[in-house]
Short mmCIF file of C-alpha atoms in Angstrom, two decimals:
data_model
loop_
_atom_site.label_atom_id
_atom_site.label_comp_id
_atom_site.label_asym_id
_atom_site.label_seq_id
_atom_site.Cartn_x
_atom_site.Cartn_y
_atom_site.Cartn_z
CA MET A 1 -22.21 51.00 27.84
CA LYS A 2 -23.83 47.66 28.59
CA LYS A 3 -24.91 47.36 24.94
CA ILE A 4 -21.33 48.02 23.78
CA SER A 5 -20.00 45.35 26.18
CA ILE A 6 -22.47 42.80 24.85
CA ILE A 7 -21.49 43.60 21.26
CA PHE A 8 -17.80 43.35 22.15
CA LEU A 9 -18.35 40.04 23.97
CA SER A 10 -20.23 38.67 20.96
CA PHE A 11 -17.36 39.74 18.73
CA LEU A 12 -14.85 37.92 20.95
CA ILE A 13 -16.98 34.77 20.94
CA CYS A 14 -17.25 34.93 17.17
CA ILE A 15 -13.48 35.37 16.77
CA SER A 16 -12.76 32.54 19.27
CA THR A 17 -15.16 30.21 17.47
CA THR A 18 -13.56 31.03 14.14
CA VAL A 19 -10.06 30.40 15.48
CA LEU A 20 -11.16 27.12 17.09
CA PHE A 21 -12.81 26.04 13.85
CA ASN A 22 -9.65 26.80 11.90
CA VAL A 23 -7.47 24.85 14.34
CA GLN A 24 -9.76 21.84 14.33
CA ASN A 25 -9.92 21.85 10.52
CA VAL A 26 -6.22 22.37 9.84
CA HIS A 27 -6.25 19.21 7.69
CA ALA A 28 -9.52 19.90 5.88
CA ALA A 29 -7.91 20.39 2.49
CA SER A 30 -9.89 19.45 -0.58
CA GLY A 31 -8.81 16.29 -2.33
CA LEU A 32 -6.46 13.58 -1.13
CA LYS A 33 -2.94 14.36 0.06
CA VAL A 34 -0.37 11.63 0.61
CA HIS A 35 2.89 12.53 2.39
CA TYR A 36 5.76 10.07 1.97
CA ILE A 37 7.94 11.25 4.85
CA ASP A 38 11.71 11.05 4.52
CA VAL A 39 12.71 8.68 7.32
CA GLY A 40 15.70 7.07 5.63
CA SER A 41 15.36 3.34 4.91
CA GLY A 42 12.12 3.11 6.85
CA ASP A 43 8.45 3.77 6.15
CA ALA A 44 6.15 6.56 7.29
CA ILE A 45 3.20 7.75 5.20
CA TYR A 46 0.62 10.34 6.23
CA LEU A 47 -2.68 10.69 4.37
CA GLU A 48 -5.40 13.30 4.71
CA CYS A 49 -8.72 13.66 2.92
CA ASP A 50 -11.71 15.84 3.79
CA GLY A 51 -10.45 16.49 7.30
CA VAL A 52 -9.81 12.80 8.09
CA ASN A 53 -6.23 11.55 8.44
CA MET A 54 -4.25 8.30 8.63
CA LEU A 55 -0.65 7.45 9.47
CA ILE A 56 0.89 4.27 8.05
CA ASP A 57 4.04 3.36 10.04
CA GLY A 58 6.34 5.72 11.93
CA GLY A 59 9.93 5.24 10.80
CA TYR A 60 12.68 5.06 13.42
CA ILE A 61 12.41 6.03 17.05
CA SER A 62 15.17 8.66 16.70
CA GLN A 63 17.82 10.16 14.46
CA SER A 64 20.58 8.05 16.05
CA ASP A 65 18.60 4.87 15.32
CA ARG A 66 18.03 6.01 11.76
CA LYS A 67 21.76 6.51 11.30
CA GLU A 68 22.71 3.51 13.46
CA ASP A 69 24.91 5.88 15.41
CA GLU A 70 25.56 4.04 18.66
CA ALA A 71 27.89 6.78 19.91
CA SER A 72 25.00 9.26 20.04
CA ARG A 73 22.56 6.99 21.84
CA GLY A 74 20.69 8.57 24.72
CA VAL A 75 18.53 7.14 27.48
CA LEU A 76 15.72 6.24 25.06
CA GLU A 77 17.95 4.33 22.64
CA HIS A 78 19.75 2.58 25.49
CA LEU A 79 16.34 1.46 26.78
CA VAL A 80 14.88 0.09 23.52
CA HIS A 81 18.14 -1.68 22.68
CA ASN A 82 18.62 -2.79 26.30
CA ASP A 83 22.36 -2.26 25.96
CA SER A 84 24.97 -2.06 28.72
CA GLN A 85 24.18 1.59 29.48
CA ASN A 86 20.46 1.07 30.04
CA THR A 87 19.48 2.13 33.56
CA VAL A 88 15.71 1.66 33.29
CA ASN A 89 14.05 -1.50 34.58
CA GLU A 90 10.94 -2.37 32.60
CA ASN A 91 9.71 -4.51 35.51
CA ASP A 92 9.31 -1.46 37.75
CA ALA A 93 5.73 -0.83 38.82
CA ASP A 94 5.80 2.66 37.35
CA PHE A 95 7.63 1.71 34.16
CA ILE A 96 4.94 3.02 31.78
CA SER A 97 5.11 6.40 33.48
CA GLN A 98 8.90 6.36 33.15
CA LEU A 99 8.63 5.37 29.49
CA ARG A 100 6.23 8.22 28.76
CA VAL A 101 8.57 10.75 30.36
CA ILE A 102 11.56 9.37 28.44
CA LEU A 103 9.64 9.55 25.16
CA LYS A 104 8.51 13.10 25.85
CA GLU A 105 11.99 14.29 26.80
CA ASN A 106 13.62 12.52 23.81
CA ASP A 107 11.14 13.26 21.04
CA ASN A 108 13.57 13.12 18.13
CA SER A 109 11.73 11.18 15.44
CA ASP A 110 11.30 12.32 11.85
CA VAL A 111 7.59 11.60 11.97
CA THR A 112 6.53 13.65 14.99
CA LYS A 113 8.60 16.57 13.73
CA TYR A 114 6.83 16.36 10.38
CA LEU A 115 3.36 15.95 11.89
CA ASP A 116 3.98 18.85 14.26
CA SER A 117 4.95 21.01 11.29
CA LEU A 118 1.52 20.26 9.79
CA GLY A 119 -0.23 21.13 13.03
CA VAL A 120 -1.44 17.60 13.70
CA LYS A 121 -3.00 17.06 17.14
CA HIS A 122 -5.19 14.03 16.52
CA ILE A 123 -5.02 11.06 14.13
CA ASN A 124 -8.09 9.17 13.01
CA TYR A 125 -6.33 5.98 11.86
CA ILE A 126 -2.90 4.63 12.82
CA VAL A 127 -1.58 1.54 11.01
CA SER A 128 1.50 -0.41 12.06
CA THR A 129 2.14 -2.63 9.03
CA HIS A 130 4.65 -4.85 10.86
CA PRO A 131 6.89 -4.57 13.93
CA HIS A 132 10.36 -3.95 12.48
CA TYR A 133 12.01 -0.98 14.17
CA ASP A 134 12.31 1.08 10.98
CA HIS A 135 8.50 1.06 10.79
CA ILE A 136 7.27 0.86 14.39
CA GLY A 137 9.94 2.87 16.22
CA GLY A 138 8.49 6.32 15.67
CA LEU A 139 4.98 5.05 16.46
CA LEU A 140 5.98 4.91 20.13
CA HIS A 141 6.28 8.71 20.05
CA VAL A 142 3.10 9.03 18.00
CA ILE A 143 0.80 7.10 20.33
CA ASN A 144 2.41 8.72 23.36
CA LYS A 145 1.97 12.24 21.97
CA TYR A 146 -1.30 12.31 20.00
CA THR A 147 -4.82 11.04 20.51
CA TYR A 148 -6.35 8.74 17.91
CA ASP A 149 -9.59 6.94 16.99
CA HIS A 150 -8.36 3.63 15.55
CA ILE A 151 -5.09 1.73 15.76
CA TYR A 152 -4.26 -1.36 13.70
CA TYR A 153 -1.37 -3.83 13.85
CA ASN A 154 -0.69 -7.12 12.11
CA GLY A 155 -1.13 -9.26 15.23
CA HIS A 156 2.08 -11.25 14.83
CA ASP A 157 4.23 -11.31 17.96
CA TYR A 158 7.79 -10.09 17.85
CA THR A 159 10.49 -10.17 20.51
CA THR A 160 11.94 -6.66 20.38
CA ARG A 161 11.38 -4.02 23.00
CA TYR A 162 10.07 -1.65 20.32
CA TYR A 163 7.15 -3.96 19.70
CA ARG A 164 6.58 -4.77 23.36
CA TYR A 165 6.54 -1.09 24.37
CA PHE A 166 4.26 -0.21 21.46
CA LYS A 167 1.69 -2.70 22.72
CA MET A 168 2.14 -1.61 26.34
CA LEU A 169 1.60 2.05 25.47
CA ALA A 170 -1.44 1.29 23.31
CA GLU A 171 -3.03 -0.79 26.06
CA ASP A 172 -2.24 1.80 28.73
CA ASN A 173 -3.75 4.55 26.56
CA VAL A 174 -7.06 2.69 26.80
CA SER A 175 -6.88 1.77 30.48
CA SER A 176 -5.89 5.33 31.43
CA GLY A 177 -8.72 6.81 29.41
CA LYS A 178 -6.49 8.74 27.00
CA VAL A 179 -8.20 7.02 24.04
CA ARG A 180 -10.92 4.43 23.57
CA ALA A 181 -9.23 2.72 20.62
CA ALA A 182 -7.87 -0.73 21.47
CA LEU A 183 -5.38 -2.45 19.18
CA GLN A 184 -7.14 -4.18 16.29
CA ILE A 185 -6.05 -6.72 13.70
CA PRO A 186 -7.65 -5.79 10.37
CA GLN A 187 -9.23 -8.56 8.34
CA GLN A 188 -8.80 -9.08 4.62
CA ASN A 189 -11.47 -7.13 2.68
CA ASP A 190 -12.19 -4.80 5.62
CA THR A 191 -12.94 -1.27 4.40
CA PHE A 192 -13.20 2.14 6.02
CA GLN A 193 -13.60 5.70 4.83
CA LEU A 194 -10.82 8.27 4.88
CA GLY A 195 -13.15 11.15 4.17
CA SER A 196 -14.39 10.48 0.64
CA ALA A 197 -11.46 8.12 -0.03
CA LYS A 198 -11.97 4.39 0.52
CA VAL A 199 -9.37 2.22 2.28
CA THR A 200 -9.40 -1.55 1.69
CA VAL A 201 -7.32 -4.19 3.49
CA LEU A 202 -5.83 -6.61 0.93
CA SER A 203 -3.53 -8.71 3.12
CA ASP A 204 -4.60 -11.76 5.10
CA GLN A 205 -3.22 -11.52 8.63
CA THR A 206 -4.19 -15.12 9.45
CA ILE A 207 -1.45 -16.52 7.20
CA ASP A 208 1.70 -17.76 8.95
CA TYR A 209 4.77 -16.95 6.81
CA THR A 210 7.25 -18.45 9.29
CA MET A 211 8.64 -20.90 6.74
CA ALA A 212 8.95 -18.33 3.93
CA ASN A 213 12.74 -18.13 3.84
CA GLY A 214 13.05 -16.30 7.14
CA THR A 215 10.99 -13.32 5.94
CA ALA A 216 7.94 -13.94 8.12
CA ILE A 217 7.82 -10.47 9.70
CA ASN A 218 8.08 -8.64 6.38
CA ASN A 219 5.54 -10.92 4.70
CA GLY A 220 3.11 -10.32 7.54
CA SER A 221 2.85 -6.64 6.58
CA ILE A 222 -0.58 -5.09 6.33
CA VAL A 223 -1.25 -4.12 2.69
CA LEU A 224 -3.76 -1.36 1.94
CA ARG A 225 -5.39 -0.01 -1.19
CA VAL A 226 -6.76 3.54 -1.18
CA ASP A 227 -9.21 4.68 -3.84
CA TYR A 228 -10.11 8.30 -4.38
CA ASN A 229 -12.59 8.76 -7.21
CA ASN A 230 -10.74 7.58 -10.35
CA ARG A 231 -7.27 7.18 -8.83
CA SER A 232 -5.80 4.34 -6.78
CA PHE A 233 -2.88 3.98 -4.37
CA LEU A 234 -1.24 0.78 -3.04
CA PHE A 235 0.69 0.63 0.24
CA THR A 236 2.70 -2.57 0.59
CA GLY A 237 4.74 -2.38 3.79
CA ASP A 238 7.72 -4.72 3.37
CA VAL A 239 5.96 -7.69 1.74
CA GLN A 240 8.34 -10.04 -0.05
CA TYR A 241 7.82 -12.82 -2.55
CA ALA A 242 5.62 -15.22 -0.56
CA ALA A 243 3.14 -12.54 0.48
CA GLN A 244 3.25 -10.84 -2.90
CA LYS A 245 2.42 -14.13 -4.60
CA LYS A 246 -0.48 -14.76 -2.21
CA ILE A 247 -1.95 -11.31 -2.83
CA ILE A 248 -1.63 -11.77 -6.60
CA GLU A 249 -3.46 -15.11 -6.28
CA THR A 250 -6.23 -13.93 -3.96
CA LYS A 251 -6.62 -10.22 -4.73
CA GLY A 252 -5.24 -9.98 -8.26
CA SER A 253 -7.99 -7.73 -9.61
CA SER A 254 -7.58 -5.40 -6.63
CA ILE A 255 -3.93 -4.69 -7.40
CA SER A 256 -4.17 -4.50 -11.18
CA ASN A 257 -3.32 -1.17 -12.83
CA ILE A 258 -2.75 0.86 -9.68
CA ASP A 259 -1.86 4.51 -10.29
CA VAL A 260 0.60 5.03 -7.41
CA LEU A 261 2.63 2.23 -5.80
CA LYS A 262 4.58 2.41 -2.56
CA VAL A 263 7.39 0.02 -3.51
CA PRO A 264 7.79 -2.78 -0.94
CA HIS A 265 10.83 -3.23 1.28
CA HIS A 266 12.60 0.02 0.37
CA GLY A 267 13.51 -1.13 -3.13
CA HIS A 268 15.52 -4.23 -2.17
CA THR A 269 16.04 -6.87 -4.86
CA ASN A 270 15.97 -9.91 -2.55
CA SER A 271 16.77 -13.24 -4.17
CA VAL A 272 13.94 -15.31 -5.65
CA TYR A 273 14.93 -14.85 -9.29
CA GLY A 274 18.66 -15.41 -8.76
CA ASN A 275 20.65 -14.26 -11.77
CA THR A 276 17.75 -13.86 -14.22
CA GLY A 277 18.04 -10.08 -14.07
CA HIS A 278 14.75 -9.57 -12.22
CA SER A 279 13.98 -8.69 -8.62
CA GLU A 280 11.63 -10.85 -6.60
CA ASN A 281 9.04 -8.07 -7.07
CA TYR A 282 8.85 -8.72 -10.82
CA GLU A 283 5.42 -10.39 -10.87
CA LEU A 284 3.94 -7.82 -8.48
CA PHE A 285 5.19 -4.85 -10.50
CA ALA A 286 3.89 -6.37 -13.74
CA LYS A 287 0.46 -6.87 -12.17
CA VAL A 288 0.26 -3.46 -10.52
CA ASN A 289 1.61 -1.68 -13.63
CA PRO A 290 1.96 1.64 -11.77
CA VAL A 291 2.20 5.05 -13.38
CA ILE A 292 4.08 6.40 -10.35
CA SER A 293 6.24 4.48 -7.86
CA ILE A 294 7.53 5.83 -4.55
CA VAL A 295 10.49 4.20 -2.78
CA GLN A 296 11.08 5.07 0.87
CA CYS A 297 14.80 4.44 1.19
CA GLY A 298 18.08 5.94 2.39
CA ILE A 299 21.79 5.30 2.42
CA ARG A 300 21.82 3.79 5.91
CA ASN A 301 22.18 0.15 6.85
CA THR A 302 22.71 -1.44 3.47
CA SER A 303 25.62 -2.62 1.36
CA VAL A 304 23.72 -1.85 -1.86
CA SER A 305 22.27 1.30 -3.32
CA LEU A 306 18.48 1.43 -3.02
CA PRO A 307 16.41 1.01 -5.05
CA THR A 308 18.54 -1.61 -6.77
CA ASN A 309 19.06 -1.66 -10.53
CA ARG A 310 16.95 -4.80 -10.82
CA VAL A 311 14.04 -3.08 -9.08
CA LEU A 312 14.38 -0.03 -11.33
CA LYS A 313 14.47 -2.31 -14.38
CA ASP A 314 11.31 -4.07 -13.26
CA LEU A 315 9.65 -0.67 -12.75
CA SER A 316 10.54 0.55 -16.23
CA MET A 317 6.83 1.15 -16.95
CA SER A 318 6.70 3.65 -14.11
CA ASP A 319 8.14 7.01 -13.01
CA VAL A 320 10.15 6.29 -9.86
CA TYR A 321 10.73 8.78 -7.03
CA THR A 322 12.72 8.14 -3.86
CA THR A 323 12.83 9.87 -0.49
CA LYS A 324 16.61 9.37 -0.63
CA ASN A 325 16.86 11.69 -3.62
CA GLN A 326 13.77 13.86 -3.25
CA GLY A 327 13.29 14.07 0.52
CA ASN A 328 9.67 14.38 1.64
CA ILE A 329 7.34 13.61 -1.27
CA VAL A 330 3.80 14.99 -1.26
CA ILE A 331 1.15 13.80 -3.71
CA GLU A 332 -2.03 15.80 -4.20
CA CYS A 333 -4.91 14.16 -6.02
CA ASP A 334 -8.19 15.77 -7.11
CA GLY A 335 -9.73 12.41 -7.96
CA THR A 336 -8.65 12.51 -11.58
CA ASN A 337 -5.25 14.16 -11.85
CA ILE A 338 -2.17 13.86 -9.64
CA GLY A 339 0.39 16.45 -8.65
CA ILE A 340 3.73 15.67 -6.98
CA LYS A 341 5.72 18.14 -4.92
CA LEU A 342 9.46 17.41 -4.97
CA ASN A 343 12.09 19.67 -3.42
CA ASN A 344 9.88 22.74 -3.87
CA THR A 345 9.12 21.82 -7.48
CA ASN A 346 5.88 20.43 -8.86
CA LYS A 347 5.14 17.76 -11.45
CA GLN A 348 1.66 17.20 -12.83
CA TYR A 349 0.13 13.98 -14.14
CA LYS A 350 -2.98 14.72 -16.20
CA PHE A 351 -4.99 11.56 -16.71
CA THR A 352 -7.12 11.56 -19.86
CA ILE A 353 -9.13 8.97 -21.76
CA LEU A 354 -7.66 5.63 -22.78
CA GLY A 355 -5.96 5.98 -26.15
CA ASP A 356 -5.29 9.73 -25.78
CA VAL A 357 -1.49 9.50 -25.70
CA ASN A 358 -0.70 13.17 -26.35
CA GLY A 359 -3.21 14.48 -23.79
CA ASN A 360 -5.38 16.62 -26.08
CA ASN A 361 -8.61 14.98 -24.83
CA ARG A 362 -9.37 13.15 -28.06
CA ILE A 363 -8.14 10.08 -29.92
CA ASP A 364 -6.71 10.89 -33.31
CA ALA A 365 -3.91 10.07 -35.79
CA ALA A 366 -1.33 11.82 -33.60
CA ASP A 367 -1.88 9.20 -30.88
CA TYR A 368 -1.56 6.39 -33.42
CA LEU A 369 1.74 7.81 -34.73
CA MET A 370 3.18 8.29 -31.21
CA ILE A 371 2.55 4.65 -30.37
CA LYS A 372 3.99 3.48 -33.67
CA ASP A 373 7.13 5.65 -33.22
CA SER A 374 7.54 4.37 -29.67
CA ILE A 375 7.42 0.73 -30.77
CA MET A 376 9.97 1.48 -33.50
CA GLY A 377 12.30 3.13 -30.97
CA LYS A 378 11.95 6.63 -32.42
CA LEU A 379 10.11 8.08 -29.41
CA LYS A 380 10.25 7.49 -25.67
CA LEU A 381 6.86 7.78 -23.99
CA SER A 382 6.42 8.83 -20.38
CA SER A 383 4.86 6.43 -17.87
CA LEU A 384 1.55 8.26 -18.11
CA GLN A 385 1.62 8.17 -21.92
CA LEU A 386 2.35 4.43 -21.77
CA HIS A 387 -0.59 4.08 -19.39
CA HIS A 388 -2.92 5.71 -21.94
CA ALA A 389 -1.34 3.88 -24.92
CA ASP A 390 -1.84 0.33 -23.62
CA VAL A 391 -5.38 0.12 -24.98
CA ASN A 392 -5.52 -3.68 -25.01
CA ASN A 393 -4.40 -3.76 -21.36
CA ASN A 394 -1.73 -6.42 -21.75
CA LYS A 395 0.81 -4.46 -19.68
CA ARG A 396 3.04 -3.70 -22.68
CA LEU A 397 3.06 -1.52 -25.75
CA ASP A 398 2.89 -3.45 -29.02
CA ALA A 399 1.42 -3.46 -32.54
CA ALA A 400 -1.96 -4.57 -31.20
CA ASP A 401 -2.32 -1.21 -29.43
CA TYR A 402 -1.76 1.00 -32.45
CA LEU A 403 -3.84 -1.25 -34.71
CA LYS A 404 -6.73 -1.02 -32.26
CA ILE A 405 -6.45 2.77 -32.15
CA LYS A 406 -6.26 2.87 -35.97
CA ASP A 407 -9.44 0.79 -36.21
CA PHE A 408 -11.15 3.13 -33.73
CA ILE A 409 -10.17 6.23 -35.71
CA MET A 410 -11.38 4.62 -38.98
CA GLY A 411 -14.70 3.68 -37.36
CA LYS A 412 -14.20 -0.08 -37.56
CA ILE A 413 -14.76 -0.35 -33.80
CA ASN A 414 -16.83 2.00 -31.62
CA LYS A 415 -14.89 1.71 -28.37
CA LEU A 416 -11.39 0.87 -27.13
#
């Protein structure tokens, strides 16, 4: 009987260990996954690779804030807006405790609902690109609810209660022993590993954009590049013209020919180019030359439809997807190819060798003819086909591309 009990106990321990292992490794999917969470005209992006995860921004603090529905405001919204119905005094000695209770009892953010659905309990890296409430609002719930290893912010002060409470919570998390991670300001060229993916900071947080046409907060956004084997992703926060220009000048090679772009500032045109027909993102888009572009946007809080027609025109080299139209967008990358999940449907991007326009893993006359027909207006190439066809890397398809491929096929040159 004793032997049976020991065997049974060992079985239970084995089962418990297996269950615990499975819970702790709920994110340990192979490859890189990038979740562009539908938070309306805000940003929230969750990445996971080899069991390591990162959250970039947190959208709004609640559904009523996302919809700007003042009539449905509760105690949390009254507090962060400090409106006439706010009954909480942030100068009270126990204010942080009150704030934590209010956040717990009013957890109505898109981000925590989404993370909970994935089974997230802990986050390795949290990044607040800048302190506007459509990016930092939901992070109050995140840092109140989950533990984390690292937390980054852009270091530029802002006057709103959202920002002030975010800092207060982060500092109290350390002093109370909940986490050991103090707020950090990342430096340009800093790198860290997201599993086998590499994250690089491209923005310079020491630059003061106060005089940049009133767009200082947006231009102060943290900009990140993520590389996973052969594929690259760019996350731009809300950077506008001044910051875009600076990154092009200082980190031009690091943003050239990115595979997947998170379009800055929700697809707004802004105003630098006036009536020329281009958005102020024109130079950035031309440099990045993305195959895939993701716009996190909604129908709330804007007099124009996002992304604007000028932005779409400037992204004509790219396939554009929006959270407004597709909802949550999930990209899965194996290091070479990319799959996109949209509304329960999948789209695959199979990256092949440069010059292989038709995707048959070789360069032949068919590729030459496709490029020629495209230039003559007889054939419309996809963004991925254009990516493979631009063999001279001048960010456009022209006669030089098909002549170079022709010379390669005829043996006049030995590489493209």
